Short mmCIF file of C-alpha atoms in Angstrom, two decimals:
data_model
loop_
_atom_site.label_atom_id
_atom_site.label_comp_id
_atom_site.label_asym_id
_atom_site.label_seq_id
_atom_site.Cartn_x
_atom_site.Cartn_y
_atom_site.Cartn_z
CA UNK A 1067 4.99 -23.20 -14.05
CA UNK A 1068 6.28 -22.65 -10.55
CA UNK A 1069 4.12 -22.24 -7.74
CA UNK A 1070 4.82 -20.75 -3.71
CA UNK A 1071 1.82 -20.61 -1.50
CA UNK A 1072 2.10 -19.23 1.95
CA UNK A 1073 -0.57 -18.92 4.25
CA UNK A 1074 -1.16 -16.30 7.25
CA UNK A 1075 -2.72 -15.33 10.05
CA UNK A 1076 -5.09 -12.34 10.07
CA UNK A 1077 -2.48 -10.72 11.61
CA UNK A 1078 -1.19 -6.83 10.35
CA UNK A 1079 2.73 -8.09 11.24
CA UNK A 1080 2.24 -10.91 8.75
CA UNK A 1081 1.49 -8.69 5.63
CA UNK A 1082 5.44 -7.65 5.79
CA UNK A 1083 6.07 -11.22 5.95
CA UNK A 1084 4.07 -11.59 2.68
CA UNK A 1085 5.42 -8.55 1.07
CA UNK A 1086 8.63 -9.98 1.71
CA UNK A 1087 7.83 -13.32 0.31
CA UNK A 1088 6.39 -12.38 -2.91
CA UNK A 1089 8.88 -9.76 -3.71
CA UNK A 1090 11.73 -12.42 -3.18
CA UNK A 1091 10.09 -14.80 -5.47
CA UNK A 1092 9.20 -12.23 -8.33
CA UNK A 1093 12.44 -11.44 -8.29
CA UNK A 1094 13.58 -14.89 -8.46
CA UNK A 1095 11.16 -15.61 -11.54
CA UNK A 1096 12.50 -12.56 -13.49
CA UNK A 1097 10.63 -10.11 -12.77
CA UNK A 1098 12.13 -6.54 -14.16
CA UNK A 1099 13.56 -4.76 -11.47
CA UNK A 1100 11.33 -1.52 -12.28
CA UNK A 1101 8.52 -3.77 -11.45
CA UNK A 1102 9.63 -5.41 -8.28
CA UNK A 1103 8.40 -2.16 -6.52
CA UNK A 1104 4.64 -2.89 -7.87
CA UNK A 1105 4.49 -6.32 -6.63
CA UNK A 1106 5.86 -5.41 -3.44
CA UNK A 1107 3.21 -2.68 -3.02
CA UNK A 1108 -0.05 -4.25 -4.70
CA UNK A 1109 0.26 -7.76 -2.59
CA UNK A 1110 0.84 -5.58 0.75
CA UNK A 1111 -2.33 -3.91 -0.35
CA UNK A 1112 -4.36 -7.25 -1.47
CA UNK A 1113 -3.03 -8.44 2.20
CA UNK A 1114 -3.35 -5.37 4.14
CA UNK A 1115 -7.35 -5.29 3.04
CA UNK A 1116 -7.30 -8.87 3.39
CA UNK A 1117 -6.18 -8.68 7.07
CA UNK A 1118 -8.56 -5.99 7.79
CA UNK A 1119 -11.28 -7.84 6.43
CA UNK A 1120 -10.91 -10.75 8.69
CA UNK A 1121 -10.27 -8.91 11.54
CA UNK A 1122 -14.18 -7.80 11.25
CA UNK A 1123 -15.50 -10.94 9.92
CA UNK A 1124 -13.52 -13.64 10.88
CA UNK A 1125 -9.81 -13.43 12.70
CA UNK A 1126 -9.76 -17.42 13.33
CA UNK A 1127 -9.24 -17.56 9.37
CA UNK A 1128 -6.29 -17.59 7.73
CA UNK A 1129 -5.23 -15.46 4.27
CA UNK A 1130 -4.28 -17.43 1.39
CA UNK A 1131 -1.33 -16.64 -1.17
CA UNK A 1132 -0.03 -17.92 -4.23
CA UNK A 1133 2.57 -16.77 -6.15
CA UNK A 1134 2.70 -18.15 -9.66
CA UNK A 1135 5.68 -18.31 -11.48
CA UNK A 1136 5.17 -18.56 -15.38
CA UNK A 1137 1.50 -18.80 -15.93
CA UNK A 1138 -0.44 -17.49 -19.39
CA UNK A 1139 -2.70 -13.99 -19.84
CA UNK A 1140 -5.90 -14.20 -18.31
CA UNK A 1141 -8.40 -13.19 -20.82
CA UNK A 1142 -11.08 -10.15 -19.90
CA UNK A 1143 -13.54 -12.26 -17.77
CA UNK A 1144 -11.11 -13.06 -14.98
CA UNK A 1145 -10.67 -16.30 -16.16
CA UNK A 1146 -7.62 -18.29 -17.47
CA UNK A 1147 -7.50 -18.16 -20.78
CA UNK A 1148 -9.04 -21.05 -22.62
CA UNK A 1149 -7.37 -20.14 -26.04
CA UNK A 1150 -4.09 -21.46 -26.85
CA UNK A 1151 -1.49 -18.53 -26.49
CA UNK A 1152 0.70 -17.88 -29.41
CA UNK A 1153 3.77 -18.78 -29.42
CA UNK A 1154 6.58 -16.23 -30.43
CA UNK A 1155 9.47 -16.94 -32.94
CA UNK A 1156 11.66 -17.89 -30.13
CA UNK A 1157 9.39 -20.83 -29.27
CA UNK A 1158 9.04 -19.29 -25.68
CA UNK A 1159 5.11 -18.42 -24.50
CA UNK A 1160 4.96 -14.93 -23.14
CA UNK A 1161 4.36 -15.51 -19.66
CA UNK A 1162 3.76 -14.07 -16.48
CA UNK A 1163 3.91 -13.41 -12.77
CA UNK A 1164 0.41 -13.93 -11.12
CA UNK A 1165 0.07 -13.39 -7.30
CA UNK A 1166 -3.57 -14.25 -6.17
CA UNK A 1167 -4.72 -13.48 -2.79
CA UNK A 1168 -7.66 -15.27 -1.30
CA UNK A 1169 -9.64 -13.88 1.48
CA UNK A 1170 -12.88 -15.75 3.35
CA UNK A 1171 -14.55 -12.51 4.70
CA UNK A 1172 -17.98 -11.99 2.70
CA UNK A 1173 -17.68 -9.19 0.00
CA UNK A 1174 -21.07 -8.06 0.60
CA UNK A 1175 -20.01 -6.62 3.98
CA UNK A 1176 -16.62 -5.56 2.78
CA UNK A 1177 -17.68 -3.70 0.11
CA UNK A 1178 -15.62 -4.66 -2.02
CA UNK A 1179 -16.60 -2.53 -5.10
CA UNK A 1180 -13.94 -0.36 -7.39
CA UNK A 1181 -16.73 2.15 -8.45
CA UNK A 1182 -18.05 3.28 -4.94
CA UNK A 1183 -15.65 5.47 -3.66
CA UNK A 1184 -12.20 5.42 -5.20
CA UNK A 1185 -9.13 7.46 -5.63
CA UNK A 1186 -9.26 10.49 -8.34
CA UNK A 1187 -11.60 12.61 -6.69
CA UNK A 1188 -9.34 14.31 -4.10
CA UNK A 1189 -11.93 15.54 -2.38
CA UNK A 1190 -13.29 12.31 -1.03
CA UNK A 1191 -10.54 11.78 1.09
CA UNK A 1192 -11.28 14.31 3.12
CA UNK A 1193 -15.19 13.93 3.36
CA UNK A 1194 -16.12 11.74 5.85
CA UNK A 1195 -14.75 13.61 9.25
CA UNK A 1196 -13.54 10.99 12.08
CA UNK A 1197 -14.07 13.99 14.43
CA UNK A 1198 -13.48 11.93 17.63
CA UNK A 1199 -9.98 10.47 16.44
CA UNK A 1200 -10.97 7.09 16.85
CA UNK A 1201 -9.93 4.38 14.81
CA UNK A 1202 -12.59 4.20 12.29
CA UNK A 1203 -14.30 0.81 11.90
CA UNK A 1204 -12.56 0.60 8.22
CA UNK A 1205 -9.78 -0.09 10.36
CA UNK A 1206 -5.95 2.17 10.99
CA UNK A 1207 -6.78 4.11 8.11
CA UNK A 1208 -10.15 5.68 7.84
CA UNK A 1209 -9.37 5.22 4.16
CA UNK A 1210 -11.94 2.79 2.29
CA UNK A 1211 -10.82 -0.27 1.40
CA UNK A 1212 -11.50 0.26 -2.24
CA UNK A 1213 -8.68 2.74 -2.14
CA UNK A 1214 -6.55 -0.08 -1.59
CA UNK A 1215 -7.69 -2.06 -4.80
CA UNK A 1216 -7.63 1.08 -6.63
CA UNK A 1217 -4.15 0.89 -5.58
CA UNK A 1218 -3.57 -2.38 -6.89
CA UNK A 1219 -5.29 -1.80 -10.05
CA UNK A 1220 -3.34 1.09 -10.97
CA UNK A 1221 -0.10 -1.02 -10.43
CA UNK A 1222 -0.66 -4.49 -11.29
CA UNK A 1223 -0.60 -5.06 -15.30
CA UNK A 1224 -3.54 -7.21 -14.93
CA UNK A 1225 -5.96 -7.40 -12.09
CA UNK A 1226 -9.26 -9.07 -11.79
CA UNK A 1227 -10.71 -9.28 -8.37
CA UNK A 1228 -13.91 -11.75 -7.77
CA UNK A 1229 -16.20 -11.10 -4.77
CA UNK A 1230 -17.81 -13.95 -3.54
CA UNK A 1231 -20.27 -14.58 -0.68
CA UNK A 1232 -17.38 -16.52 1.33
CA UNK A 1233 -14.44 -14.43 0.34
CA UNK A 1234 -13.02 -12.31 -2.57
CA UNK A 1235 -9.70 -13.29 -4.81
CA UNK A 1236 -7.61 -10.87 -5.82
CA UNK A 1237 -5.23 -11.58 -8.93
CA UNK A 1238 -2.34 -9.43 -10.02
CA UNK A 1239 0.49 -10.18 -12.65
CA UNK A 1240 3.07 -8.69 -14.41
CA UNK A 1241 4.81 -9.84 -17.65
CA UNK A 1242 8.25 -11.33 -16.67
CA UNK A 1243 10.88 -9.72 -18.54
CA UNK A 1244 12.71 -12.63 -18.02
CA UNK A 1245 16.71 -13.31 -18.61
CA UNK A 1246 16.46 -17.19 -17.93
CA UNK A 1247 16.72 -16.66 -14.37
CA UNK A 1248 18.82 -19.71 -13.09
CA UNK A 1249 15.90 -22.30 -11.23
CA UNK A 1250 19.03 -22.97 -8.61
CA UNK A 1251 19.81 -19.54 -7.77
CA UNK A 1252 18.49 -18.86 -4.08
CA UNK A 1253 16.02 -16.64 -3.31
CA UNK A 1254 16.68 -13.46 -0.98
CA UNK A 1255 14.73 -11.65 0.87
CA UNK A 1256 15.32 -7.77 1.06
CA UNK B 371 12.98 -2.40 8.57
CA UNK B 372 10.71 -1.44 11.33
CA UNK B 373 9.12 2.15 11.57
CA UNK B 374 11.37 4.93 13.64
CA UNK B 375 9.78 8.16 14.66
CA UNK B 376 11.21 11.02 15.49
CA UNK B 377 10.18 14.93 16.19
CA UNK B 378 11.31 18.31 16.94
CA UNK B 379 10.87 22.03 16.53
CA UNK B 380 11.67 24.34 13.95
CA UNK B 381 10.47 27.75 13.34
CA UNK B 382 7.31 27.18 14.56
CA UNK B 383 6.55 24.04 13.21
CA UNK B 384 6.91 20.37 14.12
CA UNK B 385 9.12 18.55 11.94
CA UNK B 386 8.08 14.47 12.59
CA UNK B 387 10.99 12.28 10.87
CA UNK B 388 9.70 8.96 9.68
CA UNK B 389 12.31 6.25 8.49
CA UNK B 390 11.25 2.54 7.79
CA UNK B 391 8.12 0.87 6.50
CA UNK B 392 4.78 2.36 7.18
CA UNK B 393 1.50 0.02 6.72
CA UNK B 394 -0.96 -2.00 8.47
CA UNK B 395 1.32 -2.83 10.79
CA UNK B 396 3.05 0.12 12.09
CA UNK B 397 0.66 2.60 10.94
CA UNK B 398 -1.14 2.86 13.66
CA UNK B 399 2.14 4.32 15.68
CA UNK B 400 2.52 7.06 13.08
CA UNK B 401 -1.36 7.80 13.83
CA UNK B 402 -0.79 8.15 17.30
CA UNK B 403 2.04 10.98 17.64
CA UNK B 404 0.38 12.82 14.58
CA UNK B 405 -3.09 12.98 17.20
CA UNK B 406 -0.55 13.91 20.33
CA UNK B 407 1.14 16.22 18.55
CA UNK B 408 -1.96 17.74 17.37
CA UNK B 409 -3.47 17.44 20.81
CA UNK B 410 -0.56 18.94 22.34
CA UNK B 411 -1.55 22.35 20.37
CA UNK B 412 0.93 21.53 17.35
CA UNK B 413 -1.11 22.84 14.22
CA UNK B 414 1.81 23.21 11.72
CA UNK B 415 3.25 19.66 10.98
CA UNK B 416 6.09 18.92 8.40
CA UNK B 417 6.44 14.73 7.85
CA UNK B 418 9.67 14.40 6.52
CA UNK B 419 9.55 11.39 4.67
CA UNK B 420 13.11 11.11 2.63
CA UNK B 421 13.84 8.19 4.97
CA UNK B 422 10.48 5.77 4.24
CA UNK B 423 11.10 2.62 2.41
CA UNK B 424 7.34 1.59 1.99
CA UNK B 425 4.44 3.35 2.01
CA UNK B 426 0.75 1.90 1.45
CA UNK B 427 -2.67 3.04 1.44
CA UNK B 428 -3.10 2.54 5.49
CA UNK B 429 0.29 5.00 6.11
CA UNK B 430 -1.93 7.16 3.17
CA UNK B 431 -4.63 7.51 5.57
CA UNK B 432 -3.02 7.91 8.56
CA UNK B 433 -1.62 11.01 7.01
CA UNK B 434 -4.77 11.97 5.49
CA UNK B 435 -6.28 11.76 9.17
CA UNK B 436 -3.35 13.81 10.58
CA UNK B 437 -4.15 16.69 7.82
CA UNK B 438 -8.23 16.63 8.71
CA UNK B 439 -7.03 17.44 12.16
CA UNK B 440 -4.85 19.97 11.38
CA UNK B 441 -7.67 21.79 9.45
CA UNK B 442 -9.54 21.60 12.04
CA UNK B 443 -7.59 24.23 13.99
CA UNK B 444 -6.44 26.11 11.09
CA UNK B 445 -3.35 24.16 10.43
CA UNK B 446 -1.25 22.77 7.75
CA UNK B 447 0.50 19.30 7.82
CA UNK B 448 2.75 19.08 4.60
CA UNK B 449 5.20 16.21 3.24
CA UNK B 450 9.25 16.46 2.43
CA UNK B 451 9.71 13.55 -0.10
CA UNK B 452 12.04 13.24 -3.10
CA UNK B 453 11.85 9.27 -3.42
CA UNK B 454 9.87 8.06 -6.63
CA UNK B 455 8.89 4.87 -4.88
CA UNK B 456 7.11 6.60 -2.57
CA UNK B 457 5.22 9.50 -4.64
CA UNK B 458 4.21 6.87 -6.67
CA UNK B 459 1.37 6.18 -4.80
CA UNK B 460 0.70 9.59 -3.55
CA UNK B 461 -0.03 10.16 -7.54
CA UNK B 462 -1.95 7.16 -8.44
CA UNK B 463 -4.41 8.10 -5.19
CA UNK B 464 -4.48 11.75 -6.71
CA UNK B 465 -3.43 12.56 -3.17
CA UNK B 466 -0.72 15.42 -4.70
CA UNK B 467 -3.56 17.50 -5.07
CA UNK B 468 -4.10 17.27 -1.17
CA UNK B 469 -0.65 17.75 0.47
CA UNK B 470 1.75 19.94 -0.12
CA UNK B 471 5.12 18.47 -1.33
CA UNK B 472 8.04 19.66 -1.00
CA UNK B 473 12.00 18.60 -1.29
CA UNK B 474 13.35 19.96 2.37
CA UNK B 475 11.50 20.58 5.11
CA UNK B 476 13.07 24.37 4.63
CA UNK B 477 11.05 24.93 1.62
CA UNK B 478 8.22 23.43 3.28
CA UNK B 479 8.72 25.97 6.33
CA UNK B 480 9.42 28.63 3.71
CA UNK B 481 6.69 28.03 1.47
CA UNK B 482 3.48 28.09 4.50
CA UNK B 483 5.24 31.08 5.76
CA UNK B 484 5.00 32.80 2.71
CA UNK B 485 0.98 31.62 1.82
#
């Protein structure tokens, strides 16, 4: 197992940064090109709520990342699986790419909640008039936050996201369809 | 890639060319012309989009805000975009049902003209 953390600033200019990151090391841990287009887009949404997040509750905090390179299933709870994990014929665990992005904003006030107000329902978009075209207090978009997880649940393989009193942690990951990526190759950033 | 805006007039409507990344971070420029524009008495907007290399759920809303505002004085603001990346998420939002689509901004002229 292969781990890169990175750290930001609450900062919207930073999210590319992480974007960039993560994409560059999925790619560099196998992922299947098809997918690389996920990961990019569900950790610039786990960031870009993140950022937001802080921004309200507390910009002197920074966003943490980690970007996991070969770890096991997680089973239903959230939780790393206790059980051992199988082993196939080739003698190689099926493993995965896990990105997990901690925030320190309190989930109460971010409502961070999948079932409130998410995508499906066209209609909701549209709703809740900003008559005065000011930026909302959701932040740039007007759009809740939860559309944003939505977002990342529909294209991360596995998701769980934990809401805490000091912060919520998102997890993604995505199976590696990996062809023994070569552990000297470098990694670029595109 | 940073986010490039561009517009101009065609047959009555205003045709905004976005190329680059749209998200938290340059969103909030998009958001901006889309309210002058409006302001400016521009009801009919095309975004022609065949040029964006990301889009996330703040670029979403910024073009969800642009369409409220549109409505608002009887308008239409409709999308040209061909790339699968980027409908992606326009699908998994169930935002198709909201905007019109379309593949050139002719067809998107065409098509309000003919409604």
């Amino acid at each position: 197992m292969a781990i890169v953390q990175l750290t930001i600033s609450a900062l919207p200019a930073h999210v590319r940064t992480a974007r960039l990151m993560a994409t560059a090391v999925a790619r560099r841990a196998g992922i299947a090109e098809s997918a690389l287009d996920e990961v990019r887009l569900a950790v610039g949404e786990a960031c870009s709520r993140a950022v937001e997040a802080h921004r309200v509750h507390c910009p002197d905090q920074p966003i943490q990342l980690e970007l996991i390179d070969g770890t096991g299933k997680r089973s239903q709870s959230g939780r790393q699986s206790e059980a051992p994990i199988s082993t196939p014929p080739n003698g190689r665990r099926a493993q995965r790419f896990e990105v997990i992005v901690s925030d320190r904003a309190p989930a109460k006030e971010t409502g961070t909640d999948l079932n409130s107000n998410g995508p499906g329902n066209a209609g909701a978009y549209l709703d809740d008039e900003d008559e005065h075209g000011e930026t909302p207090p959701d932040g740039v978009s007007g759009l809740s936050p939860d559309v944003g997880l939505a977002v990342i649940v529909g294209l991360a393989d596995d998701v769980s996201i934990e809401p805490h009193d000091n912060g919520t942690v998102v997890r993604m990951s995505w199976p590696l369809g990996r062809n023994d990526a070569d552990p000297e190759s470098p990694i670029s950033v595109d | 890639m940073d986010l490039k805006l561009d517009h101009y007039t065609e047959d009555d409507t205003e045709i905004v060319v976005v190329e680059g990344e749209i998200d938290v971070y340059t969103a909030p420029r998009l958001r901006e012309l889309l309210i002058d524009l409006v302001n400016k008495g521009n009801v009919h907007l095309v975004v022609n989009m065949e040029k964006v290399e990301f889009l996330d759920s703040t670029g979403l809303g910024v073009l969800v805000g642009g369409l409220k505002r549109v409505r608002a004085h009887d308008g239409t603001l409709d999308l040209v975009c061909t790339q699968e990346r980027i409908l992606k998420i326009f699908r998994i939002t169930g935002l198709t049902k909201v905007f019109g689509i379309y593949e050139s901004v002719q067809e998107a002229i065409d098509k309000r003209k003919s409604k």
